[in-house]
Tab-separated table of C-alpha atoms in Angstrom:
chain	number	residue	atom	x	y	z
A	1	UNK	CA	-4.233	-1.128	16.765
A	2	UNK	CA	-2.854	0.898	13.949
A	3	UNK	CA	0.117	3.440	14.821
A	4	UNK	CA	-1.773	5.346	11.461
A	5	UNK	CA	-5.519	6.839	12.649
A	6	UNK	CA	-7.817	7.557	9.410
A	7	UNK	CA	-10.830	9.714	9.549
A	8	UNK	CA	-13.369	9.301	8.595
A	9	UNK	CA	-13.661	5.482	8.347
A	10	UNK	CA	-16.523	6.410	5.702
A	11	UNK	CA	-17.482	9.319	3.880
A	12	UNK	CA	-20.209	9.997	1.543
A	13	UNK	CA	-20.129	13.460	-0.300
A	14	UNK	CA	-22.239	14.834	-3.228
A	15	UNK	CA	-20.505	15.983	-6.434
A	16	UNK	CA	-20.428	19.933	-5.668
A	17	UNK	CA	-19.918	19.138	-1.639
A	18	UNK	CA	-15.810	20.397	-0.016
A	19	UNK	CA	-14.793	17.707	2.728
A	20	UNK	CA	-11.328	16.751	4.171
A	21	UNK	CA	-9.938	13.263	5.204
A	22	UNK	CA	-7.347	12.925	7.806
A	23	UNK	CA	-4.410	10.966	8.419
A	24	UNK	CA	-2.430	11.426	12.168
A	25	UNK	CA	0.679	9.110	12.784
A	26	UNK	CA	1.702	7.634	16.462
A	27	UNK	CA	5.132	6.437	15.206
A	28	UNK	CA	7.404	8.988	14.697
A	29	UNK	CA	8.412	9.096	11.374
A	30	UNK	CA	8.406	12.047	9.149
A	31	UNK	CA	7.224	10.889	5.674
A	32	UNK	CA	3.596	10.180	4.807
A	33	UNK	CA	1.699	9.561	1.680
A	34	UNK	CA	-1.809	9.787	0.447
A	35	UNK	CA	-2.553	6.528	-1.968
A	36	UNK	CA	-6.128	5.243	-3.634
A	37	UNK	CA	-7.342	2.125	-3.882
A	38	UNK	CA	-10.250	1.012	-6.528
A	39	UNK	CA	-11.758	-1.797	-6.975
A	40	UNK	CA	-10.035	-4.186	-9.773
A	41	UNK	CA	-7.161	-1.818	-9.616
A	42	UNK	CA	-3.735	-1.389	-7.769
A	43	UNK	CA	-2.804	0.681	-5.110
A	44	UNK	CA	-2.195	4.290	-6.894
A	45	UNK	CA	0.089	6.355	-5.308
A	46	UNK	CA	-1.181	10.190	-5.187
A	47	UNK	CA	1.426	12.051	-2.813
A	48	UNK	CA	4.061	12.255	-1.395
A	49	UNK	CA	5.410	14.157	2.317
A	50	UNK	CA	8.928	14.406	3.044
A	51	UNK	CA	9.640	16.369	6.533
A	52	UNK	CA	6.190	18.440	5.533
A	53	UNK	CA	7.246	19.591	1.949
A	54	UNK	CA	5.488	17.761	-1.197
A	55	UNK	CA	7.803	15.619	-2.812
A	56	UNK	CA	5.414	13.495	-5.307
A	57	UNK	CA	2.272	14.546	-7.248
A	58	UNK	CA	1.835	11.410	-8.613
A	59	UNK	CA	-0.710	14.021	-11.860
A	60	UNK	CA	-3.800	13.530	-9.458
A	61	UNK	CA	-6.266	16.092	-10.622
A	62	UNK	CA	-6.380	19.134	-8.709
A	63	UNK	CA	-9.591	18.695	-7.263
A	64	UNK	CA	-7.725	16.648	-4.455
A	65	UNK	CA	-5.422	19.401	-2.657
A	66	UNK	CA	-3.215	17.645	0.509
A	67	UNK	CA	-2.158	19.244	3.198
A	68	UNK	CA	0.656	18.649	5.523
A	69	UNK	CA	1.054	20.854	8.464
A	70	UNK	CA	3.322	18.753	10.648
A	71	UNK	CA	4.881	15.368	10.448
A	72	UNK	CA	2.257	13.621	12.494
A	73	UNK	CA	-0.800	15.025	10.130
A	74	UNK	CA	-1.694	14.636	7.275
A	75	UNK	CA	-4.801	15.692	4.935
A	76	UNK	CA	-6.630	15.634	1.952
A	77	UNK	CA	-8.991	17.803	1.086
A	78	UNK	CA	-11.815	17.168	-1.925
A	79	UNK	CA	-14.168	19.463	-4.033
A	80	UNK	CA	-16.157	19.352	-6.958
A	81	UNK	CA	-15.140	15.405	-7.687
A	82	UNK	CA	-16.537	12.498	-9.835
A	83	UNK	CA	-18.337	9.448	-9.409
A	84	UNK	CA	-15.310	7.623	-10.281
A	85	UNK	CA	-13.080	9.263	-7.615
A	86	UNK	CA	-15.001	6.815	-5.448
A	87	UNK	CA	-12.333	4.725	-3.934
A	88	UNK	CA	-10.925	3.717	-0.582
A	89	UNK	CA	-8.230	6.260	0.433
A	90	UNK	CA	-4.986	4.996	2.343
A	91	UNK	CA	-2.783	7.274	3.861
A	92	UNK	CA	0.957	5.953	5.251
A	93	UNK	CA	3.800	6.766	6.839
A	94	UNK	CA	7.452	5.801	6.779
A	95	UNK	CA	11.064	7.276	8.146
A	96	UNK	CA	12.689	9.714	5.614
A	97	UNK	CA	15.361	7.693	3.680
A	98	UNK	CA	15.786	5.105	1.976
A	99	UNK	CA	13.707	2.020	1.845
A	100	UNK	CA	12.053	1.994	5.257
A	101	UNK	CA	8.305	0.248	5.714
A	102	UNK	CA	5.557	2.024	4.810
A	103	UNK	CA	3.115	1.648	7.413
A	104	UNK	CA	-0.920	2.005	6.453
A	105	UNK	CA	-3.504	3.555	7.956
A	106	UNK	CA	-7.296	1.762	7.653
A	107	UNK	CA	-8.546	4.104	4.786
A	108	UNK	CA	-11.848	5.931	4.562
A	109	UNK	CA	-14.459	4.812	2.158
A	110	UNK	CA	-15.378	7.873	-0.046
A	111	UNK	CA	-18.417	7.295	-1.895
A	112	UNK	CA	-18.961	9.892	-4.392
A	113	UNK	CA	-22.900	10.440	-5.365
B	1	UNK	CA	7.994	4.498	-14.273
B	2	UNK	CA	8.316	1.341	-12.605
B	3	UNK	CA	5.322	-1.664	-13.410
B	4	UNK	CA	4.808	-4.652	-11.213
B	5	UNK	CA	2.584	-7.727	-12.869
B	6	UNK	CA	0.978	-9.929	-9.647
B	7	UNK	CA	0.326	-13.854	-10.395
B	8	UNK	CA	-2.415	-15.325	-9.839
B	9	UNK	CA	-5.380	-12.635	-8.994
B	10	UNK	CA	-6.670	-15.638	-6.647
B	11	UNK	CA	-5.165	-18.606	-4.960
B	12	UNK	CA	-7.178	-21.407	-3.400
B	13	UNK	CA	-5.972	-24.191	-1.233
B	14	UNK	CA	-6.305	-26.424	1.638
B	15	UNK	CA	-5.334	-25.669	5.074
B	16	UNK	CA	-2.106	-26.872	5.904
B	17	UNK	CA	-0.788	-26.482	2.040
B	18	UNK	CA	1.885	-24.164	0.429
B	19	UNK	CA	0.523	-20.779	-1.263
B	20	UNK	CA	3.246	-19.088	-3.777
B	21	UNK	CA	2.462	-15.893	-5.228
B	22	UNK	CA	4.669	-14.201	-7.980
B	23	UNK	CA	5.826	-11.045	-8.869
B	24	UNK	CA	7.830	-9.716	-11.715
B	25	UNK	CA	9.138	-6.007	-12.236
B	26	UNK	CA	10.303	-3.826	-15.020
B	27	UNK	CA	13.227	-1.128	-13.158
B	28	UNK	CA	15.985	-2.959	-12.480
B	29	UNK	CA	17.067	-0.516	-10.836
B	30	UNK	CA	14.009	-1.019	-7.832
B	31	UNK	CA	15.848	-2.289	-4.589
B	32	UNK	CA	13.222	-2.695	-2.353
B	33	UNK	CA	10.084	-5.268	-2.200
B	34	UNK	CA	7.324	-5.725	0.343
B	35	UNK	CA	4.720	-7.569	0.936
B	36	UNK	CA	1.312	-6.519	2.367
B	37	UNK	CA	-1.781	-8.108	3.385
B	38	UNK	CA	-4.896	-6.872	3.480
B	39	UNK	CA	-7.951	-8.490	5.476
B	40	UNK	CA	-11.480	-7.250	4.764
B	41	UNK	CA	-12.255	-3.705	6.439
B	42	UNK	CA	-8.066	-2.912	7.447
B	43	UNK	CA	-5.138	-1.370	5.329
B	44	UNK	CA	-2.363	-2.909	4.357
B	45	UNK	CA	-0.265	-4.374	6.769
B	46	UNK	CA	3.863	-5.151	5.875
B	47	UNK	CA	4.572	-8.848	6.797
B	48	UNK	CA	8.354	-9.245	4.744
B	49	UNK	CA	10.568	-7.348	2.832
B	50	UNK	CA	13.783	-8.074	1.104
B	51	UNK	CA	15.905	-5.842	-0.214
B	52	UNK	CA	18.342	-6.202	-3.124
B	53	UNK	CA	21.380	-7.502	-1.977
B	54	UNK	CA	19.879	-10.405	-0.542
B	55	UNK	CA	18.157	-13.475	-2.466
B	56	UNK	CA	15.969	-14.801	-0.015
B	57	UNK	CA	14.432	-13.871	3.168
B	58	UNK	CA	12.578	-15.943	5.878
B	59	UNK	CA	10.274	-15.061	8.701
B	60	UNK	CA	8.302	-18.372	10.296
B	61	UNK	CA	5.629	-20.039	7.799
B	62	UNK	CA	7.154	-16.816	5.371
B	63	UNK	CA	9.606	-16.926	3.155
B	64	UNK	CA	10.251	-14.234	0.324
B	65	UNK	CA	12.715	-14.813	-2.942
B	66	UNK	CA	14.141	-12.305	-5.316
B	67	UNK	CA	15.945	-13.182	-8.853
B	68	UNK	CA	17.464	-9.369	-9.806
B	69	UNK	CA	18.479	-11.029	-12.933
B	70	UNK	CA	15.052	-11.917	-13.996
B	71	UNK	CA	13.247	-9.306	-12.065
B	72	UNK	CA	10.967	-11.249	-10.233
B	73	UNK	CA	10.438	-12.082	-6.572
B	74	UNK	CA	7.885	-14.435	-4.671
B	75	UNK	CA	5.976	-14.989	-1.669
B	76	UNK	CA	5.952	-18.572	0.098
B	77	UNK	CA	3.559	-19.281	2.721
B	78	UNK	CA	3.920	-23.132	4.419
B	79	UNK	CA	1.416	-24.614	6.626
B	80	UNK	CA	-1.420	-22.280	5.521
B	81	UNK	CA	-4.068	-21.684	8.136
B	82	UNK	CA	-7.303	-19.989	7.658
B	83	UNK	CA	-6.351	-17.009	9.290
B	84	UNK	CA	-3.741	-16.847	5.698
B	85	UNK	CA	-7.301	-15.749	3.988
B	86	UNK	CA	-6.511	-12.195	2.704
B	87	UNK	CA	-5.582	-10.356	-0.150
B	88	UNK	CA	-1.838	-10.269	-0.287
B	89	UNK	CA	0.086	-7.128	-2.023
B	90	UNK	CA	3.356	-6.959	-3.719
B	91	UNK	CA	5.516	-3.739	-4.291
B	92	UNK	CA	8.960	-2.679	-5.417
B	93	UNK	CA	10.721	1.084	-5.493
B	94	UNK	CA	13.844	2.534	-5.955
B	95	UNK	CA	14.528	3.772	-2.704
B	96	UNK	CA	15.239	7.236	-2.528
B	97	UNK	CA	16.261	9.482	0.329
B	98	UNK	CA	13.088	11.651	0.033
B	99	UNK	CA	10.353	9.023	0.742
B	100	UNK	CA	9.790	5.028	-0.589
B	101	UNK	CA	7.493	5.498	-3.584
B	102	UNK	CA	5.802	1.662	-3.834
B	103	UNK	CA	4.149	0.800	-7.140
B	104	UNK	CA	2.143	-2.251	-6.299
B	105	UNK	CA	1.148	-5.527	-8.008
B	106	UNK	CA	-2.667	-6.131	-8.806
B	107	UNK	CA	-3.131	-8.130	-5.447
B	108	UNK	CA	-3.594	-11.691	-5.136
B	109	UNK	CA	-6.664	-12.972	-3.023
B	110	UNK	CA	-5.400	-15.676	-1.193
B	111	UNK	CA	-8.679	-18.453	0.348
B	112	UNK	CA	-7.778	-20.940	2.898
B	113	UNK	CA	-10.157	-23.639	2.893
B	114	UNK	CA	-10.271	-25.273	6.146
């Protein structure tokens, strides 16, 4: 069992649809990051949460807006996106400082039609 | 930025054999690599790190190395078992005090044939 919760698991939106993914942490730490993972490509990092203030915008178009309104949550919220943004989202979460573990969540599945 | 190069994209081999998988970076001045695997349906999950000021780092059938001089490190799995079968991740960052940014390798998918 995860100490990082995704939801959804899977999400399937239409191009001019507004929908949220959400991240909650069990393990106390106080960093979290939203990254995206395509097929035949690596991990991308998108953003970056350091004690609840955006450190990292990692040029993701501003269709994706996060959200961090506590250390324990996390969210990304999506309108008007592409086809391509289809992807499987992974959000994480690490202690502030330094080069502690990030720990993943499961992802959702966004399929983009 | 930082860029890390994954070899090979897929590794088969018989249960009960070694499986290395290499990775090379360009920052030298990253100080921080993990290693993640990923089974089908599940995020990545850590299973070793090393960190800079040590060259090689050992955790059961797990071993990782690092070379700072050439900028590469590697992942050493002994006594493979099928439950090995996975996609396997490598990262490195400059760890800073305002969150561990990981740019990650292409993945390597890693088949244990029984």
């Amino acid at each position: 069992e995860t100490g990082v919760t995704q939801t959804p698991r899977h999400l399937v939106m239409g191009m001019t649809n507004k929908k949220s993914l959400k991240c909650e942490q069990h393990l106390g730490h106080n960093a979290m990051y939203w990254y995206k993972q395509s097929a035949k490509k690596p991990l991308e990092l998108m953003f970056v949460y350091s004690l609840e203030e955006r450190v990292e915008n990692n040029s993701v178009p501003s269709r994706f807006s996060p959200e961090c309104p506590n250390s324990s949550h996390l969210f990304l919220h999506l309108h008007t996106l592409q086809p391509e943004d289809s992807a499987l989202y992974l959000c994480a979460s690490s202690q502030v400082g330094g080069d502690s573990p990030l720990h993943f969540g499961n992802g959702t599945r966004l399929t983009v039609t | 930025g930082e860029n890390v190069e994954q070899h090979p994209s897929t590794l088969s081999v018989q249960e009960g054999d070694s499986a290395v998988i290499k990775c090379t970076y360009s920052d030298s001045a990253s100080n921080y690599f993990p290693w993640y695997k990923q089974e089908l349906g599940k995020g990545p999950q850590l299973i070793i790190d090393i960190r800079s000021n040590v060259g090689e780092k050992k955790d059961q059938r797990i071993a990782v190395t690092l070379n700072k001089t050439a900028k590469h490190f590697s992942l050493h799995i002994t006594e493979t078992q099928p439950e090995d079968s996975a996609v396997y991740f490598c990262a490195a960052s400059r760890a800073k005090a305002a969150g561990n940014k990981l740019t990650f390798g292409g993945g390597t998918r890693v088949l244990v044939k029984p």
